Coordinates of C-alpha atoms and ligand atoms in Angstrom, one line a residue:
M10 CA 124.2 121.7 115.1
D11 CA 123.6 118.8 117.4
A12 CA 126.4 116.3 117.8
R13 CA 125.7 113.1 115.7
Y14 CA 125.0 111.0 118.9
Q15 CA 122.4 113.6 119.9
Q16 CA 120.7 113.4 116.5
I17 CA 120.5 109.6 116.9
A18 CA 119.2 109.9 120.4
R19 CA 116.5 112.3 119.2
L20 CA 115.5 110.0 116.3
L21 CA 115.1 107.1 118.7
K22 CA 113.1 109.1 121.2
S23 CA 110.7 110.1 118.5
S24 CA 110.4 106.6 117.2
I25 CA 109.6 105.5 120.8
A26 CA 107.2 108.4 121.3
S27 CA 105.4 107.7 118.0
G28 CA 105.0 104.1 119.0
E29 CA 107.1 102.8 116.1
L30 CA 109.4 101.3 118.7
A31 CA 107.0 99.8 121.2
A32 CA 107.7 99.3 124.9
G33 CA 109.8 96.2 125.4
A34 CA 111.0 96.2 121.8
R35 CA 114.6 95.2 121.3
L36 CA 116.9 97.7 119.7
P37 CA 119.5 96.7 117.2
S38 CA 123.0 96.1 118.5
S39 CA 125.2 99.2 118.4
R40 CA 127.3 97.4 115.8
T41 CA 124.3 96.8 113.5
F42 CA 122.9 100.2 114.1
A43 CA 126.3 101.8 113.3
R44 CA 126.7 99.9 110.1
E45 CA 123.1 100.7 108.9
N46 CA 123.5 104.4 109.5
G47 CA 127.1 104.9 108.5
V48 CA 128.3 106.1 111.9
S49 CA 130.8 104.8 114.3
R50 CA 129.9 102.3 117.0
A51 CA 131.1 104.7 119.7
T52 CA 128.6 107.3 118.5
V53 CA 125.7 104.8 118.8
E54 CA 127.0 103.7 122.2
H55 CA 127.0 107.3 123.3
A56 CA 123.4 107.8 122.1
Y57 CA 122.2 104.6 123.8
A58 CA 123.9 105.7 127.0
E59 CA 122.1 109.0 127.0
L60 CA 118.7 107.2 126.4
V61 CA 119.5 104.9 129.3
A62 CA 120.3 107.8 131.5
Q63 CA 117.0 109.4 130.6
G64 CA 115.0 106.3 131.2
W65 CA 113.9 105.7 127.6
I66 CA 115.8 102.4 127.2
E67 CA 117.2 99.7 129.4
R68 CA 120.3 97.5 129.0
R69 CA 119.7 93.8 129.8
G70 CA 123.2 92.5 129.7
Q71 CA 123.9 90.0 126.9
A72 CA 120.3 90.1 125.8
G73 CA 120.8 93.7 124.4
S74 CA 119.0 97.0 124.8
F75 CA 115.2 97.4 125.0
V76 CA 112.7 100.2 125.0
S77 CA 111.7 100.7 128.6
D78 CA 108.4 99.1 129.6
T79 CA 107.3 102.4 131.2
V80 CA 107.1 104.5 128.0
T81 CA 103.9 104.6 125.9
P82 CA 103.4 106.1 122.4
G83 CA 103.0 109.8 122.4
S84 CA 104.3 110.1 126.0
A85 CA 106.9 112.7 125.3
L86 CA 105.9 114.0 121.9
P87 CA 106.3 117.8 121.6
A88 CA 102.9 119.1 120.5
A89 CA 104.5 121.7 118.1
S90 CA 105.9 118.9 115.9
L91 CA 102.3 118.1 114.8
T92 CA 102.2 121.3 112.9
E93 CA 105.8 122.0 112.2
G94 CA 107.1 118.6 111.2
T95 CA 110.7 119.6 111.8
D96 CA 111.8 116.1 112.6
N97 CA 110.4 114.2 109.6
I98 CA 109.2 111.6 112.0
P99 CA 105.8 110.3 111.3
Q100 CA 103.2 111.1 114.0
P101 CA 100.8 108.3 115.0
F102 CA 97.9 108.2 112.5
Q103 CA 99.5 110.8 110.3
M104 CA 97.5 111.1 107.0
G105 CA 98.9 110.6 103.6
L106 CA 102.1 108.9 104.6
P107 CA 103.1 105.5 103.2
A108 CA 104.9 102.9 105.4
L109 CA 108.4 104.5 105.8
D110 CA 109.8 101.4 107.3
L111 CA 109.1 99.2 104.3
F112 CA 110.9 101.1 101.6
P113 CA 114.1 99.2 100.4
R114 CA 116.5 102.0 101.1
A115 CA 119.7 100.0 100.6
L116 CA 118.5 98.9 97.1
W117 CA 117.6 102.5 96.3
G118 CA 121.0 103.6 97.4
R119 CA 122.7 101.0 95.2
L120 CA 120.7 102.0 92.1
M121 CA 121.4 105.7 92.7
G122 CA 125.1 105.0 93.3
R123 CA 125.3 103.1 90.0
R124 CA 123.6 105.9 88.2
L125 CA 125.9 108.4 89.8
R126 CA 129.1 106.5 88.9
T127 CA 128.1 106.0 85.3
Q128 CA 127.0 109.6 84.7
T129 CA 128.6 111.3 81.7
R130 CA 129.0 115.1 81.3
F131 CA 125.8 115.1 79.2
D132 CA 123.9 114.1 82.3
L133 CA 124.8 117.5 83.8
G134 CA 122.7 119.3 81.2
P135 CA 119.3 120.7 82.0
G136 CA 117.2 117.7 80.8
D137 CA 113.9 117.7 79.1
V138 CA 111.3 120.2 80.5
A139 CA 108.8 117.4 80.7
G140 CA 111.2 115.1 82.6
E141 CA 113.6 112.4 81.7
R142 CA 112.4 110.3 78.8
L143 CA 113.5 107.0 80.4
L144 CA 111.3 107.7 83.4
R145 CA 108.4 108.8 81.2
Q146 CA 108.8 105.5 79.3
A147 CA 108.8 103.5 82.5
I148 CA 105.6 105.2 83.6
V149 CA 104.0 104.5 80.3
D150 CA 104.8 100.8 80.7
Y151 CA 103.6 100.8 84.3
L152 CA 100.3 102.5 83.4
R153 CA 99.6 100.2 80.5
F154 CA 100.1 97.1 82.5
S155 CA 98.6 98.1 85.8
R156 CA 95.9 100.7 84.9
S157 CA 95.1 99.8 81.2
I158 CA 96.0 103.3 80.2
D159 CA 97.5 103.5 76.7
C160 CA 99.7 106.5 76.2
T161 CA 103.1 107.6 74.9
P162 CA 106.1 109.2 76.7
E163 CA 105.2 112.5 75.0
Q164 CA 102.0 112.6 76.9
I165 CA 103.7 112.3 80.3
F166 CA 104.9 115.4 82.2
I167 CA 107.0 114.7 85.4
T168 CA 106.4 117.3 88.1
A169 CA 107.6 117.9 91.7
S170 CA 104.2 117.4 93.3
Y171 CA 100.4 117.2 92.8
A172 CA 100.3 121.0 93.4
M173 CA 102.8 121.5 90.5
S174 CA 100.8 119.1 88.4
M175 CA 97.6 121.1 89.1
T176 CA 99.4 124.4 88.4
L177 CA 100.7 123.1 85.0
I178 CA 97.2 121.8 84.0
L179 CA 95.4 125.0 84.9
R180 CA 98.0 127.4 83.4
T181 CA 97.7 125.4 80.2
L182 CA 93.9 124.9 80.0
A183 CA 92.1 127.3 82.3
T184 CA 90.9 130.8 81.9
A185 CA 90.4 133.1 84.9
G186 CA 86.8 132.7 86.2
D187 CA 86.4 129.0 85.0
G188 CA 84.5 126.8 87.5
M189 CA 85.7 123.4 88.8
W190 CA 83.5 120.7 90.4
V191 CA 85.4 119.4 93.4
E192 CA 84.4 116.6 95.8
D193 CA 82.9 117.7 99.1
P194 CA 84.4 116.4 101.3
G195 CA 87.7 116.3 99.5
F196 CA 91.4 116.8 99.8
P197 CA 91.7 120.4 101.2
L198 CA 95.4 121.1 100.5
I199 CA 94.9 121.4 96.7
R200 CA 92.1 124.1 97.0
P201 CA 94.4 127.1 97.5
V202 CA 96.4 126.0 94.5
I203 CA 93.3 126.0 92.3
A204 CA 92.0 129.3 93.7
R205 CA 95.4 130.9 93.1
E206 CA 94.9 130.2 89.4
Q207 CA 91.6 132.1 89.6
V208 CA 89.5 129.0 89.1
R209 CA 86.3 128.9 91.2
L210 CA 85.8 125.8 93.4
L211 CA 82.3 124.4 93.0
P212 CA 81.6 121.8 95.8
V213 CA 79.7 118.7 94.8
P214 CA 78.4 116.2 97.4
V215 CA 79.8 112.7 97.5
D216 CA 77.6 109.6 98.2
E217 CA 78.3 105.9 98.2
N218 CA 78.8 106.0 94.4
G219 CA 81.3 108.8 94.5
M220 CA 80.8 112.3 93.2
N221 CA 77.1 112.9 92.5
I222 CA 77.2 114.0 88.8
D223 CA 73.4 114.8 88.6
A224 CA 73.8 117.1 91.6
A225 CA 76.9 118.7 90.1
R226 CA 75.0 119.5 86.8
A227 CA 72.0 120.8 88.7
L228 CA 74.0 122.9 91.1
H229 CA 76.8 124.3 88.9
P230 CA 75.9 123.8 85.2
Q231 CA 78.5 126.3 84.1
A232 CA 81.6 124.3 85.2
R233 CA 84.4 123.6 82.8
F234 CA 86.6 121.4 85.0
V235 CA 86.0 118.5 87.3
L236 CA 88.5 117.3 89.8
L237 CA 88.0 113.9 91.5
T238 CA 89.5 110.8 93.0
P239 CA 87.5 108.1 91.2
A240 CA 89.4 105.0 92.3
H241 CA 89.2 105.6 96.0
Q242 CA 87.6 108.9 97.1
S243 CA 89.7 111.0 99.4
P244 CA 88.8 110.7 102.2
L245 CA 85.6 108.5 102.2
G246 CA 87.1 105.7 100.3
V247 CA 84.2 105.0 97.9
A248 CA 84.7 104.3 94.2
L249 CA 83.0 106.3 91.4
S250 CA 80.5 103.9 89.9
L251 CA 80.7 102.9 86.2
P252 CA 77.5 104.7 85.2
R253 CA 78.8 107.9 86.8
R254 CA 82.1 107.4 84.9
R255 CA 80.2 107.2 81.7
Q256 CA 78.1 110.2 82.7
L257 CA 81.1 112.2 83.4
L258 CA 82.9 111.4 80.1
D259 CA 79.6 112.3 78.2
W260 CA 79.5 115.6 80.1
A261 CA 83.1 116.4 79.2
A262 CA 82.6 115.5 75.5
H263 CA 79.5 117.7 75.2
R264 CA 80.6 120.5 77.3
E265 CA 84.2 120.4 76.1
G266 CA 85.0 120.2 79.8
W267 CA 88.1 118.8 81.4
I268 CA 88.3 115.9 83.8
I269 CA 91.2 115.8 86.2
E270 CA 91.6 112.3 87.6
D271 CA 93.6 112.2 90.8
D272 CA 94.7 108.6 91.1
Y273 CA 96.9 109.2 94.2
D274 CA 96.6 105.9 95.9
S275 CA 94.9 103.4 93.6
E276 CA 97.8 101.0 94.0
F277 CA 96.3 100.0 97.3
R278 CA 93.1 98.0 97.1
Y279 CA 92.5 94.9 99.2
H280 CA 89.1 93.6 98.0
G281 CA 87.6 93.2 94.6
K282 CA 88.7 94.3 91.1
P283 CA 89.3 98.0 90.5
L284 CA 87.1 99.8 88.0
P285 CA 88.9 101.1 84.9
P286 CA 90.4 104.6 85.3
L287 CA 88.6 107.3 83.5
K288 CA 91.7 107.9 81.5
S289 CA 91.5 104.3 80.1
L290 CA 88.0 105.1 78.8
D291 CA 88.9 108.5 77.5
A292 CA 87.8 108.3 73.9
P293 CA 86.9 112.0 73.8
Q294 CA 90.4 112.9 75.0
R295 CA 89.2 115.1 77.9
V296 CA 90.9 113.4 80.8
I297 CA 94.1 114.5 82.5
Y298 CA 95.4 111.8 84.7
A299 CA 97.5 112.8 87.8
G300 CA 99.7 110.2 89.6
T301 CA 102.3 110.5 92.3
F302 CA 105.1 108.4 93.9
S303 CA 104.4 110.0 97.3
K304 CA 102.2 107.2 98.3
S305 CA 103.7 104.2 96.4
L306 CA 107.3 105.0 97.3
F307 CA 107.9 107.9 99.8
P308 CA 106.9 111.6 99.9
A309 CA 110.5 112.9 100.0
I310 CA 110.9 111.8 96.4
R311 CA 108.7 114.7 95.5
T312 CA 107.8 113.2 92.1
G313 CA 104.4 113.1 90.4
W314 CA 103.3 113.0 86.9
I315 CA 100.4 113.8 84.6
V316 CA 99.2 112.2 81.4
V317 CA 97.7 114.7 79.0
P318 CA 95.5 114.1 75.9
A319 CA 97.7 113.8 72.8
P320 CA 96.2 116.8 70.9
H321 CA 97.3 119.1 73.8
V322 CA 100.9 117.9 74.2
A323 CA 102.3 121.0 72.4
A324 CA 100.3 123.4 74.6
F325 CA 101.5 121.6 77.8
R326 CA 105.1 121.7 76.5
R327 CA 104.9 125.5 75.9
Q328 CA 103.8 125.9 79.6
A329 CA 106.4 123.4 80.8
A330 CA 109.1 125.4 79.1
M331 CA 108.3 128.2 81.6
Y332 CA 108.2 125.9 84.6
P333 CA 110.5 123.0 83.7
C334 CA 110.5 119.8 85.7
T335 CA 112.4 120.4 88.9
V336 CA 113.0 116.8 90.0
P337 CA 116.8 116.2 89.7
G338 CA 117.8 114.0 86.8
L339 CA 119.7 111.6 89.1
V340 CA 116.4 110.9 91.1
Q341 CA 114.4 110.5 87.9
L342 CA 116.9 108.1 86.4
T343 CA 117.2 106.1 89.6
L344 CA 113.4 105.9 89.7
A345 CA 113.3 104.8 86.0
D346 CA 115.7 101.9 86.9
F347 CA 113.7 101.1 90.0
I348 CA 110.5 100.6 87.9
S349 CA 112.0 99.0 84.8
Q350 CA 114.0 96.5 86.8
G351 CA 110.8 95.2 88.5
H352 CA 111.5 96.6 92.0
F353 CA 108.5 98.9 91.9
W354 CA 106.2 95.9 91.4
R355 CA 107.8 93.9 94.1
H356 CA 107.6 96.8 96.5
L357 CA 103.9 97.4 95.7
K358 CA 103.1 93.8 96.3
N359 CA 105.0 93.8 99.6
M360 CA 103.2 97.0 100.7
R361 CA 99.8 95.6 99.8
Q362 CA 100.4 92.6 102.0
H363 CA 101.6 94.7 104.9
Y364 CA 98.9 97.3 104.5
A365 CA 96.2 94.6 104.5
R366 CA 97.6 93.4 107.8
R367 CA 98.2 96.9 109.3
R368 CA 94.7 97.9 108.4
E369 CA 93.2 94.9 110.0
W370 CA 95.2 95.5 113.2
L371 CA 94.0 99.0 113.5
E372 CA 90.4 98.2 112.5
R373 CA 90.2 95.4 115.1
A374 CA 91.9 97.5 117.8
L375 CA 89.5 100.5 117.2
K376 CA 86.5 98.2 117.3
Q377 CA 87.7 96.7 120.5
Q378 CA 87.6 100.2 121.9
G379 CA 84.0 100.6 120.8
F380 CA 84.7 102.8 117.7
D381 CA 82.7 102.5 114.6
V382 CA 85.0 102.1 111.6
A383 CA 83.4 102.6 108.1
A384 CA 84.3 99.8 105.6
Q385 CA 86.6 100.8 102.8
Q386 CA 87.8 99.0 99.7
G387 CA 91.4 100.3 99.7
G388 CA 93.6 103.2 100.4
I389 CA 95.8 104.0 103.3
Q390 CA 93.3 105.6 105.8
L391 CA 90.2 104.8 107.8
V392 CA 87.2 106.9 108.8
I393 CA 85.9 106.5 112.4
A394 CA 82.2 107.6 112.7
V395 CA 81.4 110.0 115.6
T396 CA 78.4 112.1 116.5
D397 CA 80.1 114.8 118.6
D398 CA 81.9 117.8 117.1
D399 CA 84.7 116.0 115.3
K400 CA 87.0 119.1 115.2
Q401 CA 87.0 119.2 119.0
L402 CA 87.6 115.5 119.2
A403 CA 90.5 115.8 116.7
A404 CA 92.0 118.7 118.7
R405 CA 91.9 116.6 121.9
A406 CA 93.6 113.7 120.0
N407 CA 96.2 116.1 118.6
Q408 CA 97.0 117.3 122.1
A409 CA 97.7 113.7 123.1
G410 CA 100.2 113.5 120.2
L411 CA 97.9 111.7 117.8
A412 CA 97.7 113.2 114.3
V413 CA 94.0 112.5 113.8
Q414 CA 92.0 114.8 111.4
A415 CA 88.4 115.8 111.5
L416 CA 86.3 114.8 108.5
S417 CA 84.3 118.0 108.7
A418 CA 87.5 119.9 108.2
W419 CA 87.7 118.4 104.7
Q420 CA 84.3 119.7 103.8
I421 CA 83.5 123.0 102.1
E422 CA 79.8 123.2 102.7
G423 CA 77.7 122.1 105.6
G424 CA 80.2 120.0 107.6
E425 CA 77.3 117.9 108.8
R426 CA 79.4 114.8 108.1
R427 CA 81.4 113.9 111.2
G428 CA 84.3 111.5 111.5
L429 CA 87.9 111.1 112.4
L430 CA 90.4 110.3 109.7
V431 CA 93.3 108.0 110.7
C432 CA 96.1 106.5 108.6
F433 CA 97.3 103.0 109.4
T434 CA 100.4 102.6 107.2
N435 CA 103.0 103.2 109.9
I436 CA 101.4 100.9 112.5
S437 CA 103.9 98.1 112.6
S438 CA 102.4 95.6 115.1
A439 CA 99.1 94.5 116.6
E440 CA 100.3 95.7 120.0
M441 CA 101.1 99.2 118.6
A442 CA 97.6 99.3 117.1
E443 CA 96.1 98.4 120.5
Q444 CA 98.1 101.0 122.3
L445 CA 97.2 103.7 119.9
A446 CA 93.5 102.8 119.8
E447 CA 93.5 102.9 123.6
K448 CA 95.3 106.2 123.7
L449 CA 92.8 107.6 121.2
S450 CA 89.9 106.3 123.2
K451 CA 91.3 107.9 126.4
A452 CA 92.0 111.2 124.7
I453 CA 88.6 111.7 123.2
R454 CA 86.5 109.6 125.7
P455 CA 84.8 106.5 124.3
A456 CA 81.4 107.9 125.2
S457 CA 81.7 110.1 122.1
A458 CA 82.1 107.2 119.6
T459 CA 78.9 106.0 118.1
H460 CA 77.6 103.2 116.0
G461 CA 76.3 105.4 113.1
A462 CA 78.4 105.2 109.9
A463 CA 80.2 108.3 108.4
M464 CA 78.4 107.7 105.1
D465 CA 74.9 108.2 106.6
Ligands
LIG501 C1 94.1 113.2 97.5 C2 95.5 113.4 97.2 N1 95.9 113.6 96.0 C3 97.2 113.8 95.7 C4 98.2 113.7 96.6 C5 99.7 113.8 96.2 O1 100.3 114.9 96.5 P1 101.9 115.1 96.4 O2 102.2 114.5 95.0 O3 102.1 116.5 96.5 O4 102.5 114.3 97.5 C6 97.8 113.5 98.0 C7 98.8 113.5 99.0 O5 98.6 113.4 100.2 C8 96.5 113.3 98.3 O6 96.1 113.1 99.5

């Protein structure tokens, strides 16, 4: 085990290397840092002294300690951390991460402390297999207000992740050999989870109106499931058009098929009004809605949920009895308080404002470097159009410490669509955006960026 001062020094180094702390940025005083992190001032002084000795930071007398002007983002980032993620430190452009600096940790700590102090012995029992009722009620209220989804707490099942949600859905509803339409390109990490349940993945092309339902029916008429991200397609960012939403609901009603609506980041939309979720139009009761707090709060909370059609609650409960909710009761109840006391709303509002700015910073900085950025309505990532082999470009960017992903790596068939996927949530200043865009440009050579859109 490292000494505490070494852990702090390592954390600061990573923040500097990732660009979160830019060159010239002022560090908090050792007294403030010590108070915020619950360590002694001497420990912080020791960590700062080590960083000074190694050239990461400089002391400027009364003015305080500053990140050295000579360091640049990614300068000393160990390449292995891109894949191993041992340090929990976000890498520049890392996909799927919300802004970790914006979460109100002190408030969260107070809410959890209060819950802990007022626990009774009954809170030590196993809890409901579908999750704490208080949290399920808070989610019901949130969904009604923000997504026009009308449901009851019985229809909600709390899970530890999207993968667990998918597992519960398929173990309840699927039979081995069933087929599932999936978006191509689409979120790759869920595919092995689906395949493990012996459900066949049937790729369907995505165009500017989202998943192409006509193509899906023509290519794979035998499907029983469809999985999609209608609010904001992952990763292209398009919305499923209203006619296609109707078409899909019709298909499900006639075919007795199931629609899995992955609404992973619909909270983040910067222009226009969102279309109604499929679940809010679900007269035939064929939609299972999947939500997560990974994007709206933070991934370490490891809490998601599904909303299941009322006639199938009993079947889902029978499955959930075999795989009860694994999110600790204390976390669930803290989360319920966070939502019902209005903090969730305030946090989302704050995130939306910051994200709009961070997105603009990155978009502008990328365009200044000659990159072509495809327009998106919302979400937390951008797609840069390229014509060269995007996997090679992404590999070069990764070597430079930038966690860029290739669009073609998200495709099942063809892979003719090329682009680079970048997430902007942890870019905390215009300067940081400029430094990172320049670094990306240098890493992959600007000559390879083009002016053709990724949607072509
Ligand atoms: C498309 C998509 N769906 C769902 C999720 C949520 O997954 P989890 O709840 O496991 O964090 C993610 C996370 O990155 C995602 O990108």
